[in-house]
Short mmCIF file of C-alpha atoms in Angstrom, two decimals:
data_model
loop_
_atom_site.label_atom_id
_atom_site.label_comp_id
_atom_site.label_asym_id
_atom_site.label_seq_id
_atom_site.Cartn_x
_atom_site.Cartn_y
_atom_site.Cartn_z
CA UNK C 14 22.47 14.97 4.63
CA UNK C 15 21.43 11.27 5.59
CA UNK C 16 17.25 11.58 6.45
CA UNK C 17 17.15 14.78 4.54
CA UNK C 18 14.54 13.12 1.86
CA UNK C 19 12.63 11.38 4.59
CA UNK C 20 12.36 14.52 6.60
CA UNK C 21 11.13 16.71 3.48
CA UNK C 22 8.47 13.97 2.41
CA UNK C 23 6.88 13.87 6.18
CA UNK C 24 7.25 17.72 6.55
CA UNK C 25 5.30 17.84 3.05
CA UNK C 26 3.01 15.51 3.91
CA UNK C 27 2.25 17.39 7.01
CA UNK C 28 2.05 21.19 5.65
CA UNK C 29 -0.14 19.59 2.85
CA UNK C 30 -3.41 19.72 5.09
CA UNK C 31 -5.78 19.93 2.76
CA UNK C 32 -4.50 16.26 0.51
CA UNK C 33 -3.59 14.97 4.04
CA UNK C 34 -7.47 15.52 5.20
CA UNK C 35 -8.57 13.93 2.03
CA UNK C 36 -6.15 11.24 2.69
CA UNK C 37 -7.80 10.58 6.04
CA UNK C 38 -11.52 11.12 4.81
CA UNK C 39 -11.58 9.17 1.65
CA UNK C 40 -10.60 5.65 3.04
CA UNK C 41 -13.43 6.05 5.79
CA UNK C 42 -15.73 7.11 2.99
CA UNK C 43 -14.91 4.19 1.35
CA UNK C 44 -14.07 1.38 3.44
CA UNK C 45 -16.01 1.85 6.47
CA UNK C 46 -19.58 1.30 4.84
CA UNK C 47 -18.28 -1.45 2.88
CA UNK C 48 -16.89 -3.16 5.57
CA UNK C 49 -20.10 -2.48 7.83
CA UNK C 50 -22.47 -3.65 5.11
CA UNK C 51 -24.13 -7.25 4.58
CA UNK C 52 -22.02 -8.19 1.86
CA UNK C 53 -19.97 -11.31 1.44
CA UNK C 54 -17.14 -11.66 3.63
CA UNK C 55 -15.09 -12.46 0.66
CA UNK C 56 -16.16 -9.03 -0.97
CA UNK C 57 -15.75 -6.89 1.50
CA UNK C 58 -11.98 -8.49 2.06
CA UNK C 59 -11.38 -7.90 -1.75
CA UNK C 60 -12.53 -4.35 -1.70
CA UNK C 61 -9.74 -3.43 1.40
CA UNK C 62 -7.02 -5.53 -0.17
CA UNK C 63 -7.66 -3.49 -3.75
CA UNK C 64 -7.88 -0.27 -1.82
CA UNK C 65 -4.36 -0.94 0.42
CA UNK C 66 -2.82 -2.01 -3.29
CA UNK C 67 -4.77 0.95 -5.03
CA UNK C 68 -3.57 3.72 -2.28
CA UNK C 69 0.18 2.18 -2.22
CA UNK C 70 1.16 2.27 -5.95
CA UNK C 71 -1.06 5.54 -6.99
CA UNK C 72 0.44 7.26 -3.92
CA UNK C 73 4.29 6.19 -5.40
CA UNK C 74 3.77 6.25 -8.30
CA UNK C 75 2.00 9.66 -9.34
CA UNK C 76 4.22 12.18 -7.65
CA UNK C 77 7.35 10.56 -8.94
CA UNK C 78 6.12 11.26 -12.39
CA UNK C 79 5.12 15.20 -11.42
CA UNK C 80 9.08 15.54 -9.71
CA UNK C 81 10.35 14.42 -13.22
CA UNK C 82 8.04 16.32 -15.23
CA UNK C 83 8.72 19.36 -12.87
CA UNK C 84 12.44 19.10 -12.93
CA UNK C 85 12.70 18.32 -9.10
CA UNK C 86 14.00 14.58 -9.75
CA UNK C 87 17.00 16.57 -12.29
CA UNK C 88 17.77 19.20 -9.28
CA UNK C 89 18.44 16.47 -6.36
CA UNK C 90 20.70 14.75 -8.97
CA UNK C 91 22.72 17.71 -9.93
CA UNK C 92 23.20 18.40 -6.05
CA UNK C 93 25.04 14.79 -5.65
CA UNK C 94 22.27 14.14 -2.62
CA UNK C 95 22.87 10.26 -5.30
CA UNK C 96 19.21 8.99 -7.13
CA UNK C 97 19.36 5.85 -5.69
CA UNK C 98 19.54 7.17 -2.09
CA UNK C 99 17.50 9.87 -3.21
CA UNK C 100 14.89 7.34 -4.46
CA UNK C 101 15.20 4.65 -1.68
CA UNK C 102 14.50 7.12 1.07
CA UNK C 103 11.28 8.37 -0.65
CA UNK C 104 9.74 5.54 -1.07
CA UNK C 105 10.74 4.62 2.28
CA UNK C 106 9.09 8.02 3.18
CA UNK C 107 5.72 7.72 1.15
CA UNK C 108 5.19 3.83 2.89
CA UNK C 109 5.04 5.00 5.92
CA UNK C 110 2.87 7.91 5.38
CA UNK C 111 0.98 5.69 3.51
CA UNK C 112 0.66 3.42 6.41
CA UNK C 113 -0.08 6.74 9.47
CA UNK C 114 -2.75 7.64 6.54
CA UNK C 115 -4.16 4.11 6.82
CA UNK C 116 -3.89 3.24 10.60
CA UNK C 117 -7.34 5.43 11.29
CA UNK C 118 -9.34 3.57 9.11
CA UNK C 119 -8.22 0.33 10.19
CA UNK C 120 -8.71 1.31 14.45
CA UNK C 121 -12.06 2.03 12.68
CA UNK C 122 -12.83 -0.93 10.57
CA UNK C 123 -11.32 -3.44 13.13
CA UNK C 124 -14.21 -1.67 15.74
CA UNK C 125 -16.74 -1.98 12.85
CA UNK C 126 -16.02 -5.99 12.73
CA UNK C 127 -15.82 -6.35 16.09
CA UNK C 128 -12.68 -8.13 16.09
CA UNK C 129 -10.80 -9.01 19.15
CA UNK C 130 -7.65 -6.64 20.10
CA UNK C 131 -5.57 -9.90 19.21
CA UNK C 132 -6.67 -8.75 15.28
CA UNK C 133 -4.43 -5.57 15.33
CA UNK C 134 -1.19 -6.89 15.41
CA UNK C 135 -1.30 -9.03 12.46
CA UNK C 136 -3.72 -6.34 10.81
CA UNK C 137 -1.23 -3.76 10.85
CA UNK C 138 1.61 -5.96 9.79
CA UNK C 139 -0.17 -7.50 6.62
CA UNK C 140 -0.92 -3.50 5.57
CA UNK C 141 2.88 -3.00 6.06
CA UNK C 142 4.14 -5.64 3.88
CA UNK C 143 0.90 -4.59 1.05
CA UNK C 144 2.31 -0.99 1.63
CA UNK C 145 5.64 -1.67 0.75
CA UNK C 146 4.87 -3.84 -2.50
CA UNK C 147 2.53 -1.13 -3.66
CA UNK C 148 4.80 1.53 -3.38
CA UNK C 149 7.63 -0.69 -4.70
CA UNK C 150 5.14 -1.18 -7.93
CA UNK C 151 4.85 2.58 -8.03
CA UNK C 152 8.37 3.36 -8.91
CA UNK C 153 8.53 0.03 -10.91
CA UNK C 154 5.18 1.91 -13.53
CA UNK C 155 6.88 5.42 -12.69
CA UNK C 156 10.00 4.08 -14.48
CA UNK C 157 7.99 3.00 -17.15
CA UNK C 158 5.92 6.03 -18.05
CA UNK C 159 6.06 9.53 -19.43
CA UNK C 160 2.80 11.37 -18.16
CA UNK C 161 0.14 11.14 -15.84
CA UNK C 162 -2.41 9.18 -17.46
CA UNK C 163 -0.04 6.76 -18.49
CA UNK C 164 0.81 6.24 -14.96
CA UNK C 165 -3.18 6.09 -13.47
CA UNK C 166 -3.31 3.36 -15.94
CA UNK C 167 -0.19 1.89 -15.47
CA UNK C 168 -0.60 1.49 -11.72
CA UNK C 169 -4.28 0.22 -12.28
CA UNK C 170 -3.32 -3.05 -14.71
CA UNK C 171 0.13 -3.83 -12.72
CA UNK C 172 -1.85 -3.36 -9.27
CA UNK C 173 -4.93 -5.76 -10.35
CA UNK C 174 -2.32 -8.15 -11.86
CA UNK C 175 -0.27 -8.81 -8.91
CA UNK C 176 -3.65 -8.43 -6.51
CA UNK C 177 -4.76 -11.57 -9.22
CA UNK C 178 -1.42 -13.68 -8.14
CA UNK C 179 -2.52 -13.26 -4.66
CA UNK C 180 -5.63 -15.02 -5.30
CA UNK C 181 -7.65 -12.19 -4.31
CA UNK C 182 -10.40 -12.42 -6.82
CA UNK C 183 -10.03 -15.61 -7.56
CA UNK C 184 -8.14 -19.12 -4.96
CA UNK C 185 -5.62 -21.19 -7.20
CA UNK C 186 -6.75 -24.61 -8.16
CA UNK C 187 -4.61 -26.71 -5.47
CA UNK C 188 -0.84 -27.81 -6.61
CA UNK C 189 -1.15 -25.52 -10.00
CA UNK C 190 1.55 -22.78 -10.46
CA UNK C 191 -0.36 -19.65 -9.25
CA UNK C 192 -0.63 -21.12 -5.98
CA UNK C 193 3.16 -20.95 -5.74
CA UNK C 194 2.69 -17.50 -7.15
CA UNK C 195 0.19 -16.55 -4.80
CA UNK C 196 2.41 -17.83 -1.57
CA UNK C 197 5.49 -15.50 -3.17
CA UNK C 198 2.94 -12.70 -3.21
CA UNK C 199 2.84 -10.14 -0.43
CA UNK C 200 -0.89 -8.89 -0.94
CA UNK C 201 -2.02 -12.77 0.47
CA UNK C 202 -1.36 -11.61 4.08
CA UNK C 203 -3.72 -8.22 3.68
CA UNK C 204 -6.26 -10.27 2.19
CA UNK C 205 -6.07 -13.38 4.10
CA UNK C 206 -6.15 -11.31 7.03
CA UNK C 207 -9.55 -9.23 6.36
CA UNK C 208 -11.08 -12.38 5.56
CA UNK C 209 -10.48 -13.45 9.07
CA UNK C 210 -11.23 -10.32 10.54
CA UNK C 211 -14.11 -9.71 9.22
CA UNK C 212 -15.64 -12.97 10.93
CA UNK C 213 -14.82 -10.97 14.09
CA UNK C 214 -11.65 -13.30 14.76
CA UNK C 215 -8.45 -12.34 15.41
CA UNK C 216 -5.94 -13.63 12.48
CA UNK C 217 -2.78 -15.58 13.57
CA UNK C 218 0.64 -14.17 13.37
CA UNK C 219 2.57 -15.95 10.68
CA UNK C 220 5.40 -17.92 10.94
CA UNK C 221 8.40 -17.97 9.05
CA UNK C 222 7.51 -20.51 6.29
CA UNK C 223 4.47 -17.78 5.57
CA UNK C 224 6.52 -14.42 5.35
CA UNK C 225 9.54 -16.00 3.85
CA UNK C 226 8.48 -16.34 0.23
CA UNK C 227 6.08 -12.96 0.28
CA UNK C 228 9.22 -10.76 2.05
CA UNK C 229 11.90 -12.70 -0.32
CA UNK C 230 9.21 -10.87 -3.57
#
């Protein structure tokens, strides 16, 4: 029985062609003229950190809430399969179809920048470690709610919050409390990294002292 979770959410994912397509398409529609447009660097960098944070949490969040309205959640309980494994393995499962969703776009938006090869390591790591938060957030507003539109709006205010800590929107005044916030926050490295990117340089790979406190969150 261990993987049986993680097998059914890819195998979903998979016979699902029609939300998988529009999984695929949407974050090009979105992202790639953004990215390719004139716009502050800063504002395009916001817009993919948002839409990483955005894609994460709804994409947790939302089915959770139609498994326990449905019953599903109820029926994997009664079975003994255990709701914490149960619930670790799916969200396990939806990050990393979150993140094969995502890896087009960002082949196509690292091209669109022009960024070295150097860019993709780091890229794909910092959308990793936003993944994971998001979906982690997800459960967090799915525990909290009761119905759908409780949980679109849940997942927008605790998404924008915690994309706030990061000093997306706006950099913490130097030595204040939010800029120990921001370093615990694990949506710095997605941003921090587009902003670099999207100069057409290749972001470092972070040390230690830089992924302890956001990995510790």
């Amino acid at each position: 029985m261990i993987g049986t979770i993680w097998r059914l959410r890819w195998r979903l994912a998979l016979r699902r062609r029609r939300l998988l397509v529009w999984n695929l398409l949407v974050p090009m529609i979105l992202l790639v003229p953004v990215v390719a447009s004139d716009a502050a660097g800063s504002h395009r960098a916001v817009v993919v950190a948002v839409f990483a944070a955005f894609f994460g949490a709804y994409g947790s969040c939302i089915p959770l809430i139609r498994d326990g309205m449905s019953g599903w959640a109820e029926k994997v309980r009664l079975t003994g399969y255990g709701g914490r494994r149960w619930l670790l393995e799916r969200t396990a499962a939806s990050t990393a179809v979150d993140f094969a969703e995502l890896l087009p776009v960002n082949l196509v938006l690292l091209f669109v920048a022009r960024a070295p090869l150097a860019a993709a390591a780091p890229v794909f790591g910092a959308t990793a470690l936003a993944l994971v938060f998001a979906n982690f957030l997800g459960v967090l507003v799915a525990a909290g709610v009761r119905a759908l539109g409780e949980a679109a709006l849940g997942c927008a205010v605790v998404s924008l919050f915690a994309l706030h800590a990061a000093g997306v929107f706006r950099p913490p005044a130097p030595g204040s409390a939010w800029e120990t916030v921001e370093r615990f926050s694990p949506f710095r490295w997605v941003h921090e990294a587009w902003l670099i990117v999207i100069r057409g340089e290749a972001p470092p790979v972070p040390g230690l002292d830089y992924l302890g406190p956001p990995l510790i969150t």
